[in-house]
């Protein structure tokens, strides 16, 4: 259900508030059916996108009041906040060229102009700056194996700082 809801939101043609509501419904479904059961079973969960994405796209770019998003997040996510967020960063023009070379379909967000993507990048980097205990910024242009190694190193450093191991 979460992916169905997300695909509706990504189809476009709806307001930023409606998109935020749909994304939060998808997130809640994903939390209830996948994330929380995995955590309860002692597993680690790696999730592609979470509340930061909604905050960037619907608040910073869509004009939804941050107070509304904070309230939605509190109801939807509750205590299931990420311990660590890896932000894969690169200049938008480089990512666009890479996406075009791969022939990856474009959604309503990715089809926007370069300035939009530059603002999105700045917003994500701002989140990382404001949340240094949780966020690590990685170079998204690294070759896959190097990026995977960088992600694993970030996980290991995070766990070591908490007194654990990966």
mmCIF file of C-alpha atoms in Angstrom, residues 19-164:
data_model
loop_
_atom_site.group_PDB
_atom_site.id
_atom_site.type_symbol
_atom_site.label_atom_id
_atom_site.label_comp_id
_atom_site.label_asym_id
_atom_site.label_seq_id
_atom_site.Cartn_x
_atom_site.Cartn_y
_atom_site.Cartn_z
ATOM 1 C CA UNK A 19 1.068 15.284 -1.347
ATOM 2 C CA UNK A 20 2.261 15.639 2.257
ATOM 3 C CA UNK A 21 -0.850 13.845 3.511
ATOM 4 C CA UNK A 22 -0.431 11.014 0.996
ATOM 5 C CA UNK A 23 3.299 10.652 1.743
ATOM 6 C CA UNK A 24 2.556 10.516 5.463
ATOM 7 C CA UNK A 25 -0.152 7.892 4.892
ATOM 8 C CA UNK A 26 2.367 5.854 2.902
ATOM 9 C CA UNK A 27 4.989 6.328 5.629
ATOM 10 C CA UNK A 28 2.567 5.204 8.349
ATOM 11 C CA UNK A 29 1.659 2.084 6.355
ATOM 12 C CA UNK A 30 5.347 1.320 5.835
ATOM 13 C CA UNK A 31 6.064 1.840 9.529
ATOM 14 C CA UNK A 32 3.202 -0.419 10.630
ATOM 15 C CA UNK A 33 3.752 -3.239 8.137
ATOM 16 C CA UNK A 34 7.505 -3.268 7.618
ATOM 17 C CA UNK A 35 9.702 -1.031 9.761
ATOM 18 C CA UNK A 36 8.294 -1.553 13.260
ATOM 19 C CA UNK A 37 7.936 -5.349 12.929
ATOM 20 C CA UNK A 38 11.547 -5.547 11.709
ATOM 21 C CA UNK A 39 12.791 -3.384 14.578
ATOM 22 C CA UNK A 40 10.775 -5.460 17.058
ATOM 23 C CA UNK A 41 12.557 -8.512 15.661
ATOM 24 C CA UNK A 42 15.942 -6.964 16.378
ATOM 25 C CA UNK A 43 16.713 -6.184 12.729
ATOM 26 C CA UNK A 44 18.226 -3.064 11.276
ATOM 27 C CA UNK A 45 16.118 -1.118 8.802
ATOM 28 C CA UNK A 46 17.500 0.818 5.876
ATOM 29 C CA UNK A 47 14.857 3.041 4.341
ATOM 30 C CA UNK A 48 14.959 5.057 1.126
ATOM 31 C CA UNK A 49 13.607 8.495 2.100
ATOM 32 C CA UNK A 50 11.698 9.395 5.235
ATOM 33 C CA UNK A 51 10.341 12.512 6.946
ATOM 34 C CA UNK A 52 13.209 14.731 5.817
ATOM 35 C CA UNK A 53 12.072 14.286 2.221
ATOM 36 C CA UNK A 54 8.544 15.434 3.039
ATOM 37 C CA UNK A 55 9.965 18.343 4.994
ATOM 38 C CA UNK A 56 12.103 19.434 2.029
ATOM 39 C CA UNK A 57 9.658 18.887 -0.801
ATOM 40 C CA UNK A 58 6.380 19.933 0.796
ATOM 41 C CA UNK A 59 7.560 22.611 3.261
ATOM 42 C CA UNK A 60 10.614 24.199 1.727
ATOM 43 C CA UNK A 61 9.498 23.838 -1.870
ATOM 44 C CA UNK A 62 5.729 23.418 -1.621
ATOM 45 C CA UNK A 63 4.931 26.019 0.989
ATOM 46 C CA UNK A 64 3.221 23.709 3.482
ATOM 47 C CA UNK A 65 3.522 25.214 6.951
ATOM 48 C CA UNK A 66 6.316 23.471 8.862
ATOM 49 C CA UNK A 67 4.076 23.359 11.952
ATOM 50 C CA UNK A 68 1.572 21.246 9.990
ATOM 51 C CA UNK A 69 4.344 18.872 8.902
ATOM 52 C CA UNK A 70 5.722 18.677 12.451
ATOM 53 C CA UNK A 71 2.255 17.712 13.733
ATOM 54 C CA UNK A 72 1.776 15.121 10.993
ATOM 55 C CA UNK A 73 5.219 13.664 11.665
ATOM 56 C CA UNK A 74 4.525 13.455 15.391
ATOM 57 C CA UNK A 75 1.291 11.526 14.727
ATOM 58 C CA UNK A 76 2.654 9.320 11.955
ATOM 59 C CA UNK A 77 6.221 8.563 12.979
ATOM 60 C CA UNK A 78 5.837 8.857 16.745
ATOM 61 C CA UNK A 79 8.987 7.438 18.384
ATOM 62 C CA UNK A 80 10.182 5.681 15.204
ATOM 63 C CA UNK A 81 12.691 8.366 14.275
ATOM 64 C CA UNK A 82 15.798 7.344 12.348
ATOM 65 C CA UNK A 83 18.979 6.971 14.359
ATOM 66 C CA UNK A 84 21.149 7.701 11.336
ATOM 67 C CA UNK A 85 20.393 9.411 8.037
ATOM 68 C CA UNK A 86 22.733 9.136 5.076
ATOM 69 C CA UNK A 87 22.272 12.001 2.647
ATOM 70 C CA UNK A 88 23.587 11.141 -0.799
ATOM 71 C CA UNK A 89 24.741 14.444 -2.229
ATOM 72 C CA UNK A 90 25.883 15.603 -5.653
ATOM 73 C CA UNK A 91 25.388 18.589 -7.937
ATOM 74 C CA UNK A 92 21.929 18.248 -9.538
ATOM 75 C CA UNK A 93 23.263 18.677 -13.071
ATOM 76 C CA UNK A 94 25.544 15.658 -12.570
ATOM 77 C CA UNK A 95 22.678 13.570 -11.234
ATOM 78 C CA UNK A 96 20.467 14.582 -14.145
ATOM 79 C CA UNK A 97 23.118 13.517 -16.642
ATOM 80 C CA UNK A 98 23.567 10.195 -14.857
ATOM 81 C CA UNK A 99 19.801 9.570 -14.719
ATOM 82 C CA UNK A 100 19.441 10.360 -18.422
ATOM 83 C CA UNK A 101 22.342 8.050 -19.291
ATOM 84 C CA UNK A 102 20.620 5.223 -17.387
ATOM 85 C CA UNK A 103 17.280 5.863 -19.076
ATOM 86 C CA UNK A 104 15.529 6.099 -15.704
ATOM 87 C CA UNK A 105 11.913 7.371 -15.917
ATOM 88 C CA UNK A 106 11.330 10.830 -14.499
ATOM 89 C CA UNK A 107 8.677 11.526 -11.857
ATOM 90 C CA UNK A 108 6.912 14.818 -11.157
ATOM 91 C CA UNK A 109 9.724 16.021 -8.867
ATOM 92 C CA UNK A 110 12.639 14.968 -11.058
ATOM 93 C CA UNK A 111 11.082 16.690 -14.099
ATOM 94 C CA UNK A 112 11.443 20.112 -12.467
ATOM 95 C CA UNK A 113 13.974 22.750 -13.530
ATOM 96 C CA UNK A 114 17.600 22.774 -12.363
ATOM 97 C CA UNK A 115 17.017 25.660 -9.914
ATOM 98 C CA UNK A 116 14.415 23.545 -8.090
ATOM 99 C CA UNK A 117 16.935 20.728 -7.650
ATOM 100 C CA UNK A 118 19.630 23.124 -6.476
ATOM 101 C CA UNK A 119 17.234 24.393 -3.809
ATOM 102 C CA UNK A 120 16.335 20.826 -2.813
ATOM 103 C CA UNK A 121 20.022 20.007 -2.461
ATOM 104 C CA UNK A 122 20.589 23.068 -0.283
ATOM 105 C CA UNK A 123 17.612 22.116 1.916
ATOM 106 C CA UNK A 124 18.912 18.575 2.474
ATOM 107 C CA UNK A 125 22.374 19.907 3.267
ATOM 108 C CA UNK A 126 20.731 22.337 5.697
ATOM 109 C CA UNK A 127 19.036 19.421 7.451
ATOM 110 C CA UNK A 128 22.436 17.721 7.722
ATOM 111 C CA UNK A 129 23.967 20.895 9.168
ATOM 112 C CA UNK A 130 21.161 21.230 11.741
ATOM 113 C CA UNK A 131 21.283 17.535 12.686
ATOM 114 C CA UNK A 132 24.967 16.552 12.827
ATOM 115 C CA UNK A 133 24.387 13.769 15.358
ATOM 116 C CA UNK A 134 21.984 12.011 12.972
ATOM 117 C CA UNK A 135 23.061 12.979 9.448
ATOM 118 C CA UNK A 136 26.081 12.035 7.367
ATOM 119 C CA UNK A 137 26.581 13.456 3.872
ATOM 120 C CA UNK A 138 28.073 11.089 1.298
ATOM 121 C CA UNK A 139 29.279 11.808 -2.234
ATOM 122 C CA UNK A 140 26.585 10.302 -4.473
ATOM 123 C CA UNK A 141 28.896 10.410 -7.494
ATOM 124 C CA UNK A 142 31.281 7.825 -6.096
ATOM 125 C CA UNK A 143 31.336 4.504 -7.947
ATOM 126 C CA UNK A 144 28.787 2.095 -6.443
ATOM 127 C CA UNK A 145 31.343 0.034 -4.534
ATOM 128 C CA UNK A 146 33.030 3.125 -3.068
ATOM 129 C CA UNK A 147 29.682 4.656 -2.077
ATOM 130 C CA UNK A 148 28.653 1.375 -0.432
ATOM 131 C CA UNK A 149 31.982 1.338 1.446
ATOM 132 C CA UNK A 150 31.444 4.946 2.552
ATOM 133 C CA UNK A 151 27.932 4.086 3.777
ATOM 134 C CA UNK A 152 29.211 1.068 5.708
ATOM 135 C CA UNK A 153 32.009 3.172 7.215
ATOM 136 C CA UNK A 154 29.431 5.760 8.324
ATOM 137 C CA UNK A 155 27.334 2.992 9.918
ATOM 138 C CA UNK A 156 30.357 1.529 11.678
ATOM 139 C CA UNK A 157 31.451 4.935 12.981
ATOM 140 C CA UNK A 158 27.919 5.664 14.186
ATOM 141 C CA UNK A 159 27.689 2.322 15.989
ATOM 142 C CA UNK A 160 31.168 2.698 17.481
ATOM 143 C CA UNK A 161 30.210 6.120 18.836
ATOM 144 C CA UNK A 162 27.223 4.467 20.513
ATOM 145 C CA UNK A 163 29.398 1.742 21.990
ATOM 146 C CA UNK A 164 28.228 -0.983 19.638
#
